[in-house]
């Protein structure tokens, strides 16, 4: 048996750190002693973990120093390195947007003609300008982009936005979204057969974790004379589990409901005579 380990690069500290570590933990991958370290290992999965600045992760994965990595699409597309995206992870959601002073009007990309744009994303912004046939000056700044118009360094900004409160506090307003972003799992384009196997194992676990988050386990009591009607309302994975209750004339029904249809279904089930409805989060879901 080989002792190859899958090498993953995750953010050392910042907005993606906690969710990245949590995802690994939910996949049964416990990290050994993470504090203040550049790298660590797992005792529960053949994995070596590198802690890096998010900006460096695409390069490390392209070079094969790390086999896989977790990074925002914003950074991945800006760095424009050769890696493959294997899974959308759904956390770290934000957008890269053009923002302008609140008292100005925006009439589409042509409003940017001749303007000075402050951004930490020069590549993505220049691609956007090219696509829209706009000539503008890009000023690359590495942090606090939102203050640039206020101090006269730029006319507008292109920056990451999530709630919008940073823009608001700096007298700016969002004018146009250039890119919608979330964190993704990326991989080196070539991996050994053993690492492919480990990656597939990890992907299988990630998919079980993701599915479990989109579903709820539901238990309810149903009067036997309305059991068929109630069962017909339940999608479930297969058919629901039905167990007799101690009280005669009643059954307990167990099933799985999708998060997005959950409230609506519960309402319909109640109207059909269901009682004592319990909703339980699912930890893993393997189909
Ligand atoms: O040290 P390192 O280089 O690793 O970290 P970093 O400072 O470059 O990144 P970090 O930790 O701030 O963000 C990591 C990743 O989180 C980003 O690359 C995005 O993929 C994602 N993300 C999600 C965000 C935001 N939401 C976000 N709101 N990254 C930054 N912001 C900033 C934004 O730049 C602006 O300053 O938050 C402010 C805006 O937030 P709102 O809520 O006021 O709109
Ligand atoms: Zn960064």
GROMACS .gro file of C-alpha atoms and ligand atoms in nm:
model
  332
    1UNK     CA    1   0.000   0.000   0.000
    2UNK     CA    2   0.127   0.345  -0.087
    3UNK     CA    3   0.140   0.626   0.164
    4UNK     CA    4   0.077   0.910  -0.081
    5UNK     CA    5  -0.112   1.201   0.069
    6UNK     CA    6  -0.344   1.441  -0.109
    7UNK     CA    7  -0.204   1.792  -0.064
    8UNK     CA    8  -0.461   2.066  -0.020
    9UNK     CA    9  -0.404   2.443  -0.003
   10UNK     CA   10  -0.649   2.646   0.203
   11UNK     CA   11  -0.652   3.007   0.322
   12UNK     CA   12  -0.431   3.064   0.626
   13UNK     CA   13  -0.663   3.320   0.782
   14UNK     CA   14  -0.948   3.530   0.652
   15UNK     CA   15  -1.299   3.486   0.524
   16UNK     CA   16  -1.254   3.138   0.375
   17UNK     CA   17  -1.050   2.981   0.654
   18UNK     CA   18  -1.325   2.868   0.890
   19UNK     CA   19  -1.559   2.733   0.623
   20UNK     CA   20  -1.270   2.547   0.457
   21UNK     CA   21  -1.166   2.376   0.782
   22UNK     CA   22  -1.532   2.305   0.866
   23UNK     CA   23  -1.592   2.141   0.529
   24UNK     CA   24  -1.290   1.914   0.580
   25UNK     CA   25  -1.412   1.826   0.929
   26UNK     CA   26  -1.760   1.747   0.801
   27UNK     CA   27  -1.589   1.512   0.555
   28UNK     CA   28  -1.428   1.332   0.848
   29UNK     CA   29  -1.091   1.498   0.798
   30UNK     CA   30  -0.962   1.626   1.131
   31UNK     CA   31  -0.660   1.858   1.114
   32UNK     CA   32  -0.379   1.802   1.358
   33UNK     CA   33  -0.284   2.106   1.566
   34UNK     CA   34  -0.363   2.388   1.318
   35UNK     CA   35  -0.262   2.691   1.519
   36UNK     CA   36   0.010   2.914   1.371
   37UNK     CA   37   0.125   2.654   1.128
   38UNK     CA   38   0.218   2.665   0.763
   39UNK     CA   39   0.130   2.303   0.708
   40UNK     CA   40  -0.025   2.016   0.895
   41UNK     CA   41  -0.158   1.666   0.838
   42UNK     CA   42  -0.470   1.472   0.915
   43UNK     CA   43  -0.477   1.156   1.124
   44UNK     CA   44  -0.812   1.055   0.978
   45UNK     CA   45  -0.746   1.092   0.602
   46UNK     CA   46  -0.425   1.073   0.394
   47UNK     CA   47  -0.406   1.450   0.355
   48UNK     CA   48  -0.145   1.720   0.398
   49UNK     CA   49  -0.279   2.072   0.446
   50UNK     CA   50  -0.096   2.393   0.346
   51UNK     CA   51  -0.210   2.727   0.487
   52UNK     CA   52  -0.153   3.008   0.237
   53UNK     CA   53  -0.270   3.353   0.132
   54UNK     CA   54  -0.567   3.300  -0.096
   55UNK     CA   55  -0.393   3.488  -0.379
   56UNK     CA   56  -0.117   3.226  -0.390
   57UNK     CA   57  -0.343   2.919  -0.399
   58UNK     CA   58  -0.406   2.903  -0.779
   59UNK     CA   59  -0.030   2.919  -0.849
   60UNK     CA   60   0.050   2.646  -0.594
   61UNK     CA   61  -0.212   2.420  -0.749
   62UNK     CA   62  -0.097   2.493  -1.105
   63UNK     CA   63   0.262   2.410  -1.007
   64UNK     CA   64   0.157   2.093  -0.828
   65UNK     CA   65   0.303   2.204  -0.495
   66UNK     CA   66  -0.055   2.143  -0.381
   67UNK     CA   67  -0.278   1.891  -0.561
   68UNK     CA   68  -0.602   2.071  -0.480
   69UNK     CA   69  -0.709   2.399  -0.323
   70UNK     CA   70  -1.002   2.599  -0.195
   71UNK     CA   71  -1.026   2.952  -0.331
   72UNK     CA   72  -1.279   3.215  -0.439
   73UNK     CA   73  -1.367   3.228  -0.809
   74UNK     CA   74  -1.274   3.598  -0.798
   75UNK     CA   75  -0.912   3.512  -0.711
   76UNK     CA   76  -0.903   3.208  -0.939
   77UNK     CA   77  -1.019   3.400  -1.247
   78UNK     CA   78  -0.801   3.702  -1.168
   79UNK     CA   79  -0.488   3.489  -1.138
   80UNK     CA   80  -0.580   3.306  -1.460
   81UNK     CA   81  -0.374   2.995  -1.380
   82UNK     CA   82  -0.414   2.653  -1.537
   83UNK     CA   83  -0.617   2.446  -1.292
   84UNK     CA   84  -0.952   2.264  -1.311
   85UNK     CA   85  -1.256   2.349  -1.099
   86UNK     CA   86  -1.398   2.027  -0.954
   87UNK     CA   87  -1.668   2.144  -0.716
   88UNK     CA   88  -1.861   2.460  -0.630
   89UNK     CA   89  -1.851   2.489  -0.250
   90UNK     CA   90  -2.121   2.749  -0.192
   91UNK     CA   91  -1.950   2.958   0.078
   92UNK     CA   92  -1.763   3.291   0.051
   93UNK     CA   93  -2.030   3.425  -0.181
   94UNK     CA   94  -1.973   3.779  -0.308
   95UNK     CA   95  -1.967   3.977  -0.630
   96UNK     CA   96  -1.708   4.191  -0.804
   97UNK     CA   97  -1.887   4.513  -0.886
   98UNK     CA   98  -1.829   4.856  -1.031
   99UNK     CA   99  -1.923   5.119  -0.774
  100UNK     CA  100  -1.958   5.490  -0.835
  101UNK     CA  101  -2.007   5.797  -0.611
  102UNK     CA  102  -2.363   5.792  -0.480
  103UNK     CA  103  -2.465   6.123  -0.639
  104UNK     CA  104  -2.356   6.020  -0.990
  105UNK     CA  105  -2.562   5.838  -1.249
  106UNK     CA  106  -2.465   5.527  -1.438
  107UNK     CA  107  -2.589   5.455  -1.787
  108UNK     CA  108  -2.407   5.131  -1.858
  109UNK     CA  109  -2.039   5.048  -1.921
  110UNK     CA  110  -1.997   5.350  -2.153
  111UNK     CA  111  -2.023   5.570  -1.841
  112UNK     CA  112  -1.677   5.438  -1.752
  113UNK     CA  113  -1.512   5.583  -2.064
  114UNK     CA  114  -1.201   5.781  -1.968
  115UNK     CA  115  -1.252   5.719  -1.596
  116UNK     CA  116  -0.990   5.610  -1.341
  117UNK     CA  117  -1.092   5.279  -1.184
  118UNK     CA  118  -0.932   5.165  -0.858
  119UNK     CA  119  -0.932   4.787  -0.810
  120UNK     CA  120  -0.745   4.484  -0.676
  121UNK     CA  121  -0.866   4.291  -0.981
  122UNK     CA  122  -0.684   4.453  -1.277
  123UNK     CA  123  -0.710   4.146  -1.502
  124UNK     CA  124  -1.083   4.091  -1.457
  125UNK     CA  125  -1.157   4.462  -1.490
  126UNK     CA  126  -0.950   4.501  -1.805
  127UNK     CA  127  -1.124   4.197  -1.959
  128UNK     CA  128  -1.458   4.353  -1.873
  129UNK     CA  129  -1.360   4.686  -2.028
  130UNK     CA  130  -1.231   4.515  -2.343
  131UNK     CA  131  -1.552   4.317  -2.380
  132UNK     CA  132  -1.752   4.638  -2.359
  133UNK     CA  133  -1.520   4.844  -2.583
  134UNK     CA  134  -1.450   5.094  -2.308
  135UNK     CA  135  -1.121   5.278  -2.257
  136UNK     CA  136  -1.052   5.353  -1.894
  137UNK     CA  137  -0.747   5.376  -1.668
  138UNK     CA  138  -0.700   5.095  -1.417
  139UNK     CA  139  -0.528   5.180  -1.088
  140UNK     CA  140  -0.427   4.866  -0.904
  141UNK     CA  141  -0.454   4.894  -0.524
  142UNK     CA  142  -0.411   4.598  -0.292
  143UNK     CA  143  -0.645   4.702  -0.008
  144UNK     CA  144  -0.906   4.960   0.101
  145UNK     CA  145  -1.010   5.017  -0.258
  146UNK     CA  146  -1.332   5.182  -0.142
  147UNK     CA  147  -1.156   5.493  -0.015
  148UNK     CA  148  -0.992   5.571  -0.351
  149UNK     CA  149  -1.263   5.805  -0.489
  150UNK     CA  150  -1.286   5.993  -0.156
  151UNK     CA  151  -0.913   6.077  -0.161
  152UNK     CA  152  -0.911   6.165  -0.529
  153UNK     CA  153  -0.711   5.862  -0.641
  154UNK     CA  154  -0.982   5.734  -0.873
  155UNK     CA  155  -1.327   5.820  -1.007
  156UNK     CA  156  -1.487   5.481  -0.950
  157UNK     CA  157  -1.393   5.142  -0.801
  158UNK     CA  158  -1.430   4.776  -0.890
  159UNK     CA  159  -1.437   4.582  -0.564
  160UNK     CA  160  -1.588   4.281  -0.388
  161UNK     CA  161  -1.928   4.339  -0.235
  162UNK     CA  162  -2.137   4.121  -0.009
  163UNK     CA  163  -2.376   4.325   0.207
  164UNK     CA  164  -2.293   4.656   0.037
  165UNK     CA  165  -2.236   4.836   0.367
  166UNK     CA  166  -1.867   4.914   0.294
  167UNK     CA  167  -1.966   5.092  -0.027
  168UNK     CA  168  -2.246   5.274   0.152
  169UNK     CA  169  -2.020   5.395   0.432
  170UNK     CA  170  -1.781   5.535   0.173
  171UNK     CA  171  -2.042   5.730  -0.021
  172UNK     CA  172  -2.048   5.483  -0.311
  173UNK     CA  173  -2.321   5.280  -0.477
  174UNK     CA  174  -2.306   4.956  -0.671
  175UNK     CA  175  -2.355   5.024  -1.041
  176UNK     CA  176  -2.286   4.695  -1.217
  177UNK     CA  177  -2.187   4.339  -1.129
  178UNK     CA  178  -1.881   4.212  -1.321
  179UNK     CA  179  -1.865   3.868  -1.161
  180UNK     CA  180  -2.067   3.655  -0.918
  181UNK     CA  181  -1.829   3.452  -0.702
  182UNK     CA  182  -1.821   3.170  -0.447
  183UNK     CA  183  -1.549   2.941  -0.322
  184UNK     CA  184  -1.455   2.644  -0.537
  185UNK     CA  185  -1.239   2.336  -0.508
  186UNK     CA  186  -0.966   2.338  -0.773
  187UNK     CA  187  -0.721   2.066  -0.875
  188UNK     CA  188  -0.398   2.028  -1.063
  189UNK     CA  189  -0.465   1.911  -1.419
  190UNK     CA  190  -0.255   1.596  -1.372
  191UNK     CA  191  -0.262   1.375  -1.062
  192UNK     CA  192  -0.123   1.027  -0.996
  193UNK     CA  193  -0.373   0.740  -0.999
  194UNK     CA  194  -0.352   0.715  -0.620
  195UNK     CA  195  -0.421   1.085  -0.575
  196UNK     CA  196  -0.714   1.063  -0.818
  197UNK     CA  197  -0.856   0.790  -0.594
  198UNK     CA  198  -0.812   1.007  -0.285
  199UNK     CA  199  -0.968   1.306  -0.460
  200UNK     CA  200  -1.268   1.095  -0.566
  201UNK     CA  201  -1.307   0.983  -0.207
  202UNK     CA  202  -1.305   1.345  -0.092
  203UNK     CA  203  -1.554   1.449  -0.364
  204UNK     CA  204  -1.788   1.167  -0.263
  205UNK     CA  205  -1.782   1.294   0.095
  206UNK     CA  206  -1.829   1.658  -0.009
  207UNK     CA  207  -2.131   1.561  -0.214
  208UNK     CA  208  -2.283   1.372   0.083
  209UNK     CA  209  -2.228   1.676   0.306
  210UNK     CA  210  -2.379   1.914   0.048
  211UNK     CA  211  -2.683   1.693  -0.006
  212UNK     CA  212  -2.744   1.662   0.366
  213UNK     CA  213  -2.750   2.042   0.396
  214UNK     CA  214  -3.016   2.070   0.128
  215UNK     CA  215  -3.246   1.818   0.300
  216UNK     CA  216  -3.427   1.764   0.630
  217UNK     CA  217  -3.536   1.445   0.801
  218UNK     CA  218  -3.906   1.468   0.887
  219UNK     CA  219  -4.104   1.252   1.132
  220UNK     CA  220  -4.479   1.291   1.163
  221UNK     CA  221  -4.780   1.113   1.306
  222UNK     CA  222  -5.060   1.029   1.065
  223UNK     CA  223  -5.408   0.888   1.125
  224UNK     CA  224  -5.425   0.552   0.946
  225UNK     CA  225  -5.736   0.647   0.754
  226UNK     CA  226  -5.544   0.931   0.586
  227UNK     CA  227  -5.211   0.749   0.556
  228UNK     CA  228  -5.231   0.688   0.179
  229UNK     CA  229  -5.313   1.052   0.115
  230UNK     CA  230  -5.020   1.168   0.332
  231UNK     CA  231  -4.773   0.923   0.177
  232UNK     CA  232  -4.874   1.043  -0.170
  233UNK     CA  233  -4.769   1.395  -0.068
  234UNK     CA  234  -4.416   1.287   0.027
  235UNK     CA  235  -4.137   1.271  -0.230
  236UNK     CA  236  -3.874   1.108  -0.008
  237UNK     CA  237  -3.566   0.924  -0.132
  238UNK     CA  238  -3.761   0.606  -0.196
  239UNK     CA  239  -4.092   0.540  -0.024
  240UNK     CA  240  -4.127   0.669   0.333
  241UNK     CA  241  -4.080   0.449   0.638
  242UNK     CA  242  -4.413   0.381   0.815
  243UNK     CA  243  -4.425   0.241   1.170
  244UNK     CA  244  -4.733   0.175   1.384
  245UNK     CA  245  -4.774   0.397   1.692
  246UNK     CA  246  -4.863   0.251   2.033
  247UNK     CA  247  -5.193   0.436   2.004
  248UNK     CA  248  -5.409   0.235   1.766
  249UNK     CA  249  -5.525   0.402   1.446
  250UNK     CA  250  -5.205   0.609   1.413
  251UNK     CA  251  -4.872   0.562   1.234
  252UNK     CA  252  -4.537   0.735   1.244
  253UNK     CA  253  -4.407   0.836   0.899
  254UNK     CA  254  -4.036   0.912   0.838
  255UNK     CA  255  -3.910   1.081   0.524
  256UNK     CA  256  -3.665   1.331   0.377
  257UNK     CA  257  -3.775   1.670   0.242
  258UNK     CA  258  -3.582   1.922   0.036
  259UNK     CA  259  -3.504   2.245   0.218
  260UNK     CA  260  -3.660   2.464  -0.052
  261UNK     CA  261  -3.998   2.282  -0.059
  262UNK     CA  262  -4.004   2.215   0.312
  263UNK     CA  263  -4.237   2.489   0.448
  264UNK     CA  264  -4.490   2.448   0.174
  265UNK     CA  265  -4.503   2.069   0.218
  266UNK     CA  266  -4.540   2.092   0.595
  267UNK     CA  267  -4.844   2.316   0.549
  268UNK     CA  268  -5.005   2.069   0.308
  269UNK     CA  269  -4.922   1.774   0.536
  270UNK     CA  270  -5.084   1.948   0.834
  271UNK     CA  271  -5.397   2.011   0.630
  272UNK     CA  272  -5.399   1.641   0.539
  273UNK     CA  273  -5.411   1.546   0.908
  274UNK     CA  274  -5.041   1.506   0.999
  275UNK     CA  275  -4.957   1.587   1.362
  276UNK     CA  276  -4.653   1.600   1.588
  277UNK     CA  277  -4.421   1.694   1.303
  278UNK     CA  278  -4.049   1.679   1.394
  279UNK     CA  279  -3.781   1.819   1.164
  280UNK     CA  280  -3.423   1.704   1.212
  281UNK     CA  281  -3.105   1.816   1.035
  282UNK     CA  282  -2.924   1.542   0.845
  283UNK     CA  283  -2.553   1.501   0.905
  284UNK     CA  284  -2.458   1.300   0.594
  285UNK     CA  285  -2.663   1.177   0.303
  286UNK     CA  286  -2.536   0.888   0.094
  287UNK     CA  287  -2.764   0.775  -0.186
  288LIG     O1  288  -0.465   3.720   0.353
  288LIG     P1  289  -0.536   3.676   0.231
  288LIG     O2  290  -0.479   3.733   0.104
  288LIG     O3  291  -0.550   3.525   0.227
  288LIG     O4  292  -0.685   3.728   0.246
  288LIG     P2  293  -0.761   3.850   0.175
  288LIG     O5  294  -0.759   3.966   0.268
  288LIG     O6  295  -0.716   3.869   0.035
  288LIG     O7  296  -0.908   3.791   0.161
  288LIG     P3  297  -1.033   3.786   0.260
  288LIG     O8  298  -1.007   3.691   0.371
  288LIG     O9  299  -1.083   3.922   0.292
  288LIG    O10  300  -1.138   3.721   0.157
  288LIG     C1  301  -1.116   3.595   0.105
  288LIG     C2  302  -1.222   3.567   0.001
  288LIG    O11  303  -1.352   3.576   0.061
  288LIG     C3  304  -1.232   3.663  -0.116
  288LIG    O12  305  -1.134   3.638  -0.215
  288LIG     C4  306  -1.372   3.634  -0.168
  288LIG    O13  307  -1.371   3.518  -0.248
  288LIG     C5  308  -1.449   3.603  -0.039
  288LIG     N1  309  -1.536   3.713   0.007
  288LIG     C6  310  -1.669   3.702   0.031
  288LIG     C7  311  -1.502   3.840   0.033
  288LIG     C8  312  -1.618   3.908   0.073
  288LIG     N2  313  -1.719   3.818   0.071
  288LIG     C9  314  -1.611   4.048   0.110
  288LIG     N3  315  -1.713   4.107   0.144
  288LIG     N4  316  -1.382   3.904   0.030
  288LIG    C10  317  -1.376   4.033   0.066
  288LIG     N5  318  -1.484   4.106   0.104
  288LIG    C11  319  -1.456   4.250   0.143
  288LIG    C12  320  -1.455   4.346   0.026
  288LIG    O14  321  -1.328   4.351  -0.033
  288LIG    C13  322  -1.493   4.479   0.091
  288LIG    O15  323  -1.380   4.538   0.153
  288LIG    O16  324  -1.555   4.298   0.231
  288LIG    C14  325  -1.587   4.435   0.200
  288LIG    C15  326  -1.726   4.443   0.147
  288LIG    O17  327  -1.817   4.376   0.228
  288LIG     P4  328  -1.964   4.433   0.248
  288LIG    O18  329  -2.037   4.328   0.325
  288LIG    O19  330  -1.951   4.561   0.323
  288LIG    O20  331  -2.024   4.454   0.110
  289LIG    ZN1  332  -0.582   3.776  -0.066
   0.00000   0.00000   0.00000
